[in-house]
Tab-separated table of C-alpha atoms in Angstrom:
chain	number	residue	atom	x	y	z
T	1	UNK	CA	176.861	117.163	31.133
T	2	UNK	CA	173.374	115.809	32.831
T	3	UNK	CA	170.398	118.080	32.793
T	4	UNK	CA	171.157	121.834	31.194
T	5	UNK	CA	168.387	124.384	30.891
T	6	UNK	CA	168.128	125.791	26.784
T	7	UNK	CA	165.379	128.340	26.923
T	8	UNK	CA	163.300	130.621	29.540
T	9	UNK	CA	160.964	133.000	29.860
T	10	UNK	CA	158.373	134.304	32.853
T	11	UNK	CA	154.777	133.047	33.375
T	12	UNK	CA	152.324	133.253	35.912
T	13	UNK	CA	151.358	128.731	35.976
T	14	UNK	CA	147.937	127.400	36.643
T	15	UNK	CA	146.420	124.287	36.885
T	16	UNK	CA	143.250	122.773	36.014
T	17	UNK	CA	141.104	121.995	39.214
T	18	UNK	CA	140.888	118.257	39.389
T	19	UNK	CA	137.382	118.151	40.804
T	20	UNK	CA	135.819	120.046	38.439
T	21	UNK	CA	138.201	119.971	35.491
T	22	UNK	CA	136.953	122.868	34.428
T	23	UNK	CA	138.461	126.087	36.045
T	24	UNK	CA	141.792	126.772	36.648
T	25	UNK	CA	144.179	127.027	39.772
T	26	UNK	CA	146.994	129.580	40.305
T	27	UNK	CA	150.271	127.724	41.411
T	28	UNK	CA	152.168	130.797	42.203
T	29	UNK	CA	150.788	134.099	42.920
T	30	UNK	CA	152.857	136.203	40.891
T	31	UNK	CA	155.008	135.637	37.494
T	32	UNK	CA	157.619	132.484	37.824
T	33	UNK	CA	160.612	131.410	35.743
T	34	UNK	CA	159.041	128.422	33.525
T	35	UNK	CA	162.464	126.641	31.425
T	36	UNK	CA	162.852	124.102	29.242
T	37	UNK	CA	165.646	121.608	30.056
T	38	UNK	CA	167.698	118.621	27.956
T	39	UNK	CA	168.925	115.633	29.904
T	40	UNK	CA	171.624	114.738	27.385
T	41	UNK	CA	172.034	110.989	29.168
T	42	UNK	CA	168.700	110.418	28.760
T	43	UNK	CA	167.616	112.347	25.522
T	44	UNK	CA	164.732	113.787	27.238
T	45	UNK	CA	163.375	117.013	27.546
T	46	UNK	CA	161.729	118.604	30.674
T	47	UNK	CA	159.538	121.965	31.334
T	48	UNK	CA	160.319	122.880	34.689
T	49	UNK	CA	159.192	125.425	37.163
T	50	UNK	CA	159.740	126.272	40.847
T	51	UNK	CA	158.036	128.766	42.926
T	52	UNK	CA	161.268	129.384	45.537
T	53	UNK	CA	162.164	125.747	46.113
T	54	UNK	CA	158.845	124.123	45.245
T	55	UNK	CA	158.289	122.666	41.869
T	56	UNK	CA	155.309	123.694	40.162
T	57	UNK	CA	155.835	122.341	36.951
T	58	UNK	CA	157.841	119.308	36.175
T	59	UNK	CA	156.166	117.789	32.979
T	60	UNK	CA	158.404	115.788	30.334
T	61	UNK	CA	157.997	116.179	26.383
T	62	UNK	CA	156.434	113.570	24.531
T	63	UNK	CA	155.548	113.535	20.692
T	64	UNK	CA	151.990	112.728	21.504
T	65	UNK	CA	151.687	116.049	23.353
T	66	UNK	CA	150.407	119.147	21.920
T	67	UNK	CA	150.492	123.034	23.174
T	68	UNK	CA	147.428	124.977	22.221
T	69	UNK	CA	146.787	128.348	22.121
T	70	UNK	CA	143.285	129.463	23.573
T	71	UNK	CA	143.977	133.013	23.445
T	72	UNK	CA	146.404	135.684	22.853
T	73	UNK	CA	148.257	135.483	25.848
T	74	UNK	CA	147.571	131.909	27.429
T	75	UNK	CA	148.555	128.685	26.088
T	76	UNK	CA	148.094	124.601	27.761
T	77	UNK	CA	148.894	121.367	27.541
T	78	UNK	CA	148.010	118.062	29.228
T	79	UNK	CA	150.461	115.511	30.620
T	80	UNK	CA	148.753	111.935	30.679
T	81	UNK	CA	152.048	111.148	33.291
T	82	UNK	CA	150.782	113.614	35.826
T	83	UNK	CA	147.373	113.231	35.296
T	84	UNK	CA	146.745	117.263	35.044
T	85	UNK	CA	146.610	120.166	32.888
T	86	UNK	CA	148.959	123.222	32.890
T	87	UNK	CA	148.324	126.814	32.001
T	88	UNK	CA	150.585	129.759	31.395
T	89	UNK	CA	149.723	133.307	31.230
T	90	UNK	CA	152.334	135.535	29.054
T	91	UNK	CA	152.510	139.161	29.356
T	92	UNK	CA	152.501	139.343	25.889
T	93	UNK	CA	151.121	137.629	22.303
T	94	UNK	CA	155.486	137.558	21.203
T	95	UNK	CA	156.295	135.294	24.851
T	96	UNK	CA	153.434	132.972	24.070
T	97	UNK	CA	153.947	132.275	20.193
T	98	UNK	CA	158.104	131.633	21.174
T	99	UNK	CA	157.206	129.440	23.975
T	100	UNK	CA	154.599	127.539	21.349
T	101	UNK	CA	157.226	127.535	18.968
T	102	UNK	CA	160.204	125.928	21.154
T	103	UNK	CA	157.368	123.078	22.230
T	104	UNK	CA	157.133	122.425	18.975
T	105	UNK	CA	160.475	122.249	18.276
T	106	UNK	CA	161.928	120.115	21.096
T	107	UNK	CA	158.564	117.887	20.730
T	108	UNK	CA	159.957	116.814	17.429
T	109	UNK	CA	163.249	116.495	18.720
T	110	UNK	CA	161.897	114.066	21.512
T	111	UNK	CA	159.879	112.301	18.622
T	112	UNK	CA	163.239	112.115	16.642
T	113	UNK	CA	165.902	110.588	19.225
T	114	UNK	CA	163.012	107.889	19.986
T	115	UNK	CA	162.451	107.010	15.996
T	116	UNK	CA	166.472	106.865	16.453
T	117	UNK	CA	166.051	104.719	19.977
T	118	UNK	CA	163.414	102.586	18.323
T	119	UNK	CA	165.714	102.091	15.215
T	120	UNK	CA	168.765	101.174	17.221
T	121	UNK	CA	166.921	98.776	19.216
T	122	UNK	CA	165.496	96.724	16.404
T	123	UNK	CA	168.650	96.637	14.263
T	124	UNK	CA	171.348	95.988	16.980
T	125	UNK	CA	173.801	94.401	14.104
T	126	UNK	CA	174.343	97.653	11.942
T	127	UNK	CA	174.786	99.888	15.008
T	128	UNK	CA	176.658	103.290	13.998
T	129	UNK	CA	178.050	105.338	16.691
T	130	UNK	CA	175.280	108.089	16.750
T	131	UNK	CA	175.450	111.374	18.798
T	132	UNK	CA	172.259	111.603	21.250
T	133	UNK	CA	172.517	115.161	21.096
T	134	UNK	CA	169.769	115.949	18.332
T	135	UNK	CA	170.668	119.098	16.881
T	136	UNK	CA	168.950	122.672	17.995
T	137	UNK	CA	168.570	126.297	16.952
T	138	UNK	CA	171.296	128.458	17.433
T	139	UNK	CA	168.778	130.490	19.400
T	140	UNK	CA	168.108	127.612	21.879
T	141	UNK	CA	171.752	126.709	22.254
T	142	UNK	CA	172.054	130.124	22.577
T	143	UNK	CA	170.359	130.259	25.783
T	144	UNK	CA	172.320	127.738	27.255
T	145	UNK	CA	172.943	128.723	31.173
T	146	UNK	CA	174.270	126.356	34.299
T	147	UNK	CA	172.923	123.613	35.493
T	148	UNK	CA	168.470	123.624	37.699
T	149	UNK	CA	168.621	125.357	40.615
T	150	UNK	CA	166.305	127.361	42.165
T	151	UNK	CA	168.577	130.396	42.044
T	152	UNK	CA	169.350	129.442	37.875
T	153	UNK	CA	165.270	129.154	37.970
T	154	UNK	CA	164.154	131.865	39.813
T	155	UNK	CA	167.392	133.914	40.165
T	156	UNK	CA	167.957	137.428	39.399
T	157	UNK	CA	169.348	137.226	35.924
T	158	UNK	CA	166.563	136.596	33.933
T	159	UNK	CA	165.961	137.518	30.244
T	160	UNK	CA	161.778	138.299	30.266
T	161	UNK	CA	160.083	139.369	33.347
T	162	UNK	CA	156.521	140.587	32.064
T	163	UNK	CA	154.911	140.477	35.827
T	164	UNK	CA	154.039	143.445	36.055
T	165	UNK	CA	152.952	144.021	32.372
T	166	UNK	CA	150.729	141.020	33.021
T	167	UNK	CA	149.469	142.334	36.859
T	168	UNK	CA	148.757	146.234	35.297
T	169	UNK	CA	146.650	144.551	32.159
T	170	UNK	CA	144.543	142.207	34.515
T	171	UNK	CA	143.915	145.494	36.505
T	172	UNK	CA	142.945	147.785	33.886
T	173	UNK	CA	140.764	145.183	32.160
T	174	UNK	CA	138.777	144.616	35.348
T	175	UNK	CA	138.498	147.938	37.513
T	176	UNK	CA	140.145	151.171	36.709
T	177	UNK	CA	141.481	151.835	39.901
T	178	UNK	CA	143.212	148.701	40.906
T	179	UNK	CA	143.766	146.832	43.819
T	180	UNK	CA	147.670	146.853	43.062
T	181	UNK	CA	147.774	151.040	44.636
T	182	UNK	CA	146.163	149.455	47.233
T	183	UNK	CA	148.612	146.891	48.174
T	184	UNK	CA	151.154	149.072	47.439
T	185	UNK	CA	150.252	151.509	49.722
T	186	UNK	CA	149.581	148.989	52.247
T	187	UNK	CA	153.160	147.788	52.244
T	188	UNK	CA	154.812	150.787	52.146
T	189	UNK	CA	152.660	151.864	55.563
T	190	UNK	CA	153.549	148.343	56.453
T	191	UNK	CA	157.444	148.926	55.547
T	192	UNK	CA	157.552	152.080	57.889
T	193	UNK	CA	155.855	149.957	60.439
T	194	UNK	CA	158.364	147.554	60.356
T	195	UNK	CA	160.971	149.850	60.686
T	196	UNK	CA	159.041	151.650	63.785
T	197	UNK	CA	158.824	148.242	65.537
T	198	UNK	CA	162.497	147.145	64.173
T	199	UNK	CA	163.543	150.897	66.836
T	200	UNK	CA	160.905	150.315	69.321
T	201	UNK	CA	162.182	146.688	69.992
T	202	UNK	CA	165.677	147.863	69.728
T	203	UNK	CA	164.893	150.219	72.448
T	204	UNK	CA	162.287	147.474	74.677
T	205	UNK	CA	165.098	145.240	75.024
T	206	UNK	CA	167.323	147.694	75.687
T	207	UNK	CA	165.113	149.651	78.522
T	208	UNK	CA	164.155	145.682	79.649
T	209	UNK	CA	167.831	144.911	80.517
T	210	UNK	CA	168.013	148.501	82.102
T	211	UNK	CA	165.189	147.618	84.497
T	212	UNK	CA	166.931	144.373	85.107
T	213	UNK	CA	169.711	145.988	86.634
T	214	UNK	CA	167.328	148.734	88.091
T	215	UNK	CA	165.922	145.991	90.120
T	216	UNK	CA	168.791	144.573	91.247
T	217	UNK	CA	170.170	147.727	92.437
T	218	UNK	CA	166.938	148.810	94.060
T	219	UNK	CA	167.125	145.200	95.906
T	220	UNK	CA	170.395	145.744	97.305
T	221	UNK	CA	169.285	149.811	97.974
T	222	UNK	CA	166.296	148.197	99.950
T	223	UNK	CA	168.386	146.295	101.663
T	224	UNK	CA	171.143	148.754	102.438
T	225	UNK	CA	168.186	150.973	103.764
T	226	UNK	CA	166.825	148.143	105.900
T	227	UNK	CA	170.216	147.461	107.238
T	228	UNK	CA	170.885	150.919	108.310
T	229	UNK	CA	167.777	151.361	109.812
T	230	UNK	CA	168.635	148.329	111.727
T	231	UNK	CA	171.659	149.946	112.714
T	232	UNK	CA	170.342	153.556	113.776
T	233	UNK	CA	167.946	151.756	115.691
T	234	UNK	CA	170.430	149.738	117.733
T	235	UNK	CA	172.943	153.217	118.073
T	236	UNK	CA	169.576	154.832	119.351
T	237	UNK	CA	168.996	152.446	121.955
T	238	UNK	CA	173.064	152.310	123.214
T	239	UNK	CA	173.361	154.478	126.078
T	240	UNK	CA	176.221	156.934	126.198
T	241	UNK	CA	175.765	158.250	122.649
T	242	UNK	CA	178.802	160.069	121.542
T	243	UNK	CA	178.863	163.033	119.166
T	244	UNK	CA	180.599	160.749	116.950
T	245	UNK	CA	177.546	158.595	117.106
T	246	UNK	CA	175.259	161.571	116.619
T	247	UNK	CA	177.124	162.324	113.243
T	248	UNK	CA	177.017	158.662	112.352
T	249	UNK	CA	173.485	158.933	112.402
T	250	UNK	CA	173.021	161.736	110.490
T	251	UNK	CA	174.848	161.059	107.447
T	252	UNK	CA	173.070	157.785	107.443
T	253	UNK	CA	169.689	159.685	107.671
T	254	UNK	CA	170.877	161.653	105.054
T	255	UNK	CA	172.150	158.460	102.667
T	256	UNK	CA	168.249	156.901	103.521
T	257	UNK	CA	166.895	159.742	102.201
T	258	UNK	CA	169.495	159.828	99.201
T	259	UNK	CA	168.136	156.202	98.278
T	260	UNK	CA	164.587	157.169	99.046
T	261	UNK	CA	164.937	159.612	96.146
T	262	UNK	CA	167.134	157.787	93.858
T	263	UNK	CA	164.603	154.860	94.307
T	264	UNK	CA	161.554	157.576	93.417
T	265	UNK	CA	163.713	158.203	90.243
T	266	UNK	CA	163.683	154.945	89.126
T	267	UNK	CA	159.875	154.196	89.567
T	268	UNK	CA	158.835	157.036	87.558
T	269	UNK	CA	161.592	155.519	84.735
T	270	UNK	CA	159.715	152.261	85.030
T	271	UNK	CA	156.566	154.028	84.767
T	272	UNK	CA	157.553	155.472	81.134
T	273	UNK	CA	158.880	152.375	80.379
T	274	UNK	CA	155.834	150.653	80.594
T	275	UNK	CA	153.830	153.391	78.598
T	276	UNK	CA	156.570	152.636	75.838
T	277	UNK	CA	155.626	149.156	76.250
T	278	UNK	CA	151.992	149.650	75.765
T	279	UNK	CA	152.634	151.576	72.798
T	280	UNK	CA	154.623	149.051	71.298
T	281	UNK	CA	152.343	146.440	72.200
T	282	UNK	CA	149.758	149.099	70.091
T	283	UNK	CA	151.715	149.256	66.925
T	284	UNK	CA	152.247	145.517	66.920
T	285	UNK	CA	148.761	145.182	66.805
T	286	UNK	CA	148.172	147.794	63.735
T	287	UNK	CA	151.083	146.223	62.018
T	288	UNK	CA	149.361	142.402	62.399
T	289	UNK	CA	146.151	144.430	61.026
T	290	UNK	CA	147.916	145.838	58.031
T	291	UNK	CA	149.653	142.274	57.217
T	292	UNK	CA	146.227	140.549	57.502
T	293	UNK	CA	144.546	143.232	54.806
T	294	UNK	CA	147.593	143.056	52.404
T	295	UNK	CA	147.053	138.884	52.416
T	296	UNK	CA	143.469	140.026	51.735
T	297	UNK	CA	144.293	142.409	48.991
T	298	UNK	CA	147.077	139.404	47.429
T	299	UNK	CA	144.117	136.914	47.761
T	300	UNK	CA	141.753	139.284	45.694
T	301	UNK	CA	144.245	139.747	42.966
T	302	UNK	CA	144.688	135.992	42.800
T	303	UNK	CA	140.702	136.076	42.303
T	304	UNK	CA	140.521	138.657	39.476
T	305	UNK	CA	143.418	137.064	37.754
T	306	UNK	CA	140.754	134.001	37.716
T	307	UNK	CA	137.957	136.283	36.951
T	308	UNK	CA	140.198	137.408	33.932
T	309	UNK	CA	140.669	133.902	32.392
T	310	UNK	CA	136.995	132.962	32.795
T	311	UNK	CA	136.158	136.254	31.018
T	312	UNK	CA	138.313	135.218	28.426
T	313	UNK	CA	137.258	132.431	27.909
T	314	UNK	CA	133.439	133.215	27.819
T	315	UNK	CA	134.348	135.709	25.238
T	316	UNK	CA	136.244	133.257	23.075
T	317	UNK	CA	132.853	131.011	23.361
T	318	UNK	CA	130.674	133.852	22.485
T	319	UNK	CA	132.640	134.923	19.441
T	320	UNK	CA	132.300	131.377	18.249
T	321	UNK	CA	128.844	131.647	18.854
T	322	UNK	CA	128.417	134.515	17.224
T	323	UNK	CA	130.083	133.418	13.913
T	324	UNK	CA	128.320	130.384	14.035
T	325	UNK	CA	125.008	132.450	13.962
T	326	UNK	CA	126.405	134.205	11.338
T	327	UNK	CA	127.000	131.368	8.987
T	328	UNK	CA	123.484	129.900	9.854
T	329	UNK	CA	122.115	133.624	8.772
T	330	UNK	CA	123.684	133.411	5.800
T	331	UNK	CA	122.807	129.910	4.837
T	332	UNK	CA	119.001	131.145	5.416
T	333	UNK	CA	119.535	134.189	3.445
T	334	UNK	CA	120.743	132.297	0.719
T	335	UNK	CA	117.675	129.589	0.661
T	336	UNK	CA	115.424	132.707	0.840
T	337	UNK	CA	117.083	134.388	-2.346
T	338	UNK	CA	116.691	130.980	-3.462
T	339	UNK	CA	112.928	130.917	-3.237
T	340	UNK	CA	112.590	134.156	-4.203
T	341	UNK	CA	114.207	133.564	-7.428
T	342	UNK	CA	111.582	130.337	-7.846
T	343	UNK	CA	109.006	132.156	-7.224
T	344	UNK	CA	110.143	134.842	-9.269
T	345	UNK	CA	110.152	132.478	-12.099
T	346	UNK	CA	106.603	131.042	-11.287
T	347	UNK	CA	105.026	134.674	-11.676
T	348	UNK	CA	106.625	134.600	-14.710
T	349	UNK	CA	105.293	131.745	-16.016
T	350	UNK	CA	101.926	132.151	-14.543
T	351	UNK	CA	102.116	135.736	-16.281
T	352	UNK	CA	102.793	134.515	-19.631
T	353	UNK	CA	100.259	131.818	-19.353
T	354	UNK	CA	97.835	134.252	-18.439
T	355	UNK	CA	98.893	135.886	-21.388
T	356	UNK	CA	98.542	133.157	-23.720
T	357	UNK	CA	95.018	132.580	-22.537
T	358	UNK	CA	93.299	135.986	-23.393
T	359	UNK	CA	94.948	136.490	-26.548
């Protein structure tokens, strides 16, 4: 059967920035497909995930790896084979705790069919006939599907796609009127751009062959005009002119003059043309400018997303600060009822010594 995928769900992946180790690094810039898959040849399981035909994430299951939870919508785990750490961040608490839970599951499958490796190797004498297939969940074998490719990965039938659940929460956590109108507006003015330049091309390379021929026929109009002034100029100089002749040279005046205004026709064509050109020229420029702010705008949202984690994350450590300074409050407010009570109790006893002396 080879490699099958047995459960996905949508993600947007990070990594953790190898210089610093500390922050984290968007591999995709929106939600991807992240799967797990079972090699059935090998017994191994695979988390894999491709950004159109890239791979992003291709990180094998091991029992000594663990998934952890670090808030209520983003979950990692480190693979010691590629020397990195990957994030994922869920549009919701549910996709997290059943992508937790499957990596839990096929991690103790993994650690299974290598007890049953290990067990086979060592005892090669009473060797049963054992199916390497470890048994699943009907919900994992439920989600069964064909065989990686980018289009079973990334393709259009896809059972959780929280990207924009995810995008709309990053935006209304960090500004209340989001960059996300923005860039939507910008590609819609973008869109009708596009379409403006799609007819004004349509039209440019249609005018362009027009001129083309234009030109040629102007050339050979030029020509023909040259020509027949060549030739009234010879009939003028013949002696003996008929009337024939004189007729001759009249309707070839009046074809000159004909081509002189045909010719005066198709300058003040090229003339327009040329304004349609610059205007072109114009909107390619604006459209160039709009494509260069809506990178701007994608590369901004790729920074808040950031901004989001790290402001997760510095809550998380301030909440644990916070208890932490709660317990040490207590602790002190317990030693200081503590005292209180002893020194409760040596009033007493001073009191009653007291007592005992004036009596």
């Amino acid at each position: 059967m080879g490699e099958q995928p047995i459960f996905s769900t949508r993600a947007h992946v990070f990594q953790i920035d190898p210089s610093t180790k500390k922050n984290w690094v968007p591999t995709s810039k929106h939600s991807v497909t992240v799967s797990y898959f079972y090699d059935s040849t090998r017994t191994v399981y695979r988390i894999i995930s491709l950004d159109g035909s890239k791979a992003i994430i291709n990180s094998t299951i091991t029992p000594n790896m663990s998934f952890t939870k670090t808030s209520h919508k983003f979950g990692q785990w480190a693979d010691s084979r590629a020397n990195t750490v990957y994030g994922l961040g869920f549009s919701s608490e549910a996709h997290l705790s059943k992508f937790a839970d499957k990596f839990a599951e096929f991690k103790e499958a993994a650690r299974l069919a290598k007890e049953r490796s290990q067990e086979l190797t060592s005892s090669p004498s009473q060797r049963k006939p054992v199916s390497c297939f470890p048994r699943l969940k009907e919900s994992a074998m439920g989600d069964l599907q064909s065989p990686v490719t980018p289009e079973s990965i990334n393709g259009t039938d896809e059972r959780v796609t929280p990207d924009a659940a995810f995008n709309t929460e990053i935006n209304a956590v960090l500004f209340p009127h989001s960059s996300t109108s923005i860039s939507k507006h910008w590609e819609a003015e973008l869109a009708a751009l596009k379409g403006n330049n799609a007819k004004l091309t349509a039209a440019l390379l249609e005018s362009t062959a027009n001129v083309k021929q234009w030109k040629q026929q102007l050339a050979a109009y030029q020509d023909e005009a040259e020509r027949l002034h060549k030739r009234v100029t010879e009939l003028e100089c013949v002696s003996g002119q008929t009337a024939g002749v004189k007729t001759q040279k009249t309707e070839l005046n009046q074809t000159i003059e004909e081509l002189e205004a045909e010719l005066k026709a198709r300058e003040e064509e090229l003339e327009k043309l040329k304004q349609e050109v610059e205007e072109a020229s114009q909107l390619q420029a604006q459209r160039n400018s709009l494509t260069q702010k809506l990178q701007e705008t994608e590369l901004r949202n790729v920074e808040l997303e950031c901004q989001l984690l790290d402001l997760e994350q510095s809550l998380e450590n301030r909440r644990l600060e916070r208890e932490s300074f709660r317990r040490s409050l207590r602790s002190l407010l317990e030693l200081l009822d503590r005292k209180i009570f002893q020194l409760t109790e040596l009033r007493d006893s001073l009191t009653k010594l007291m007592e005992s002396d004036s009596s």
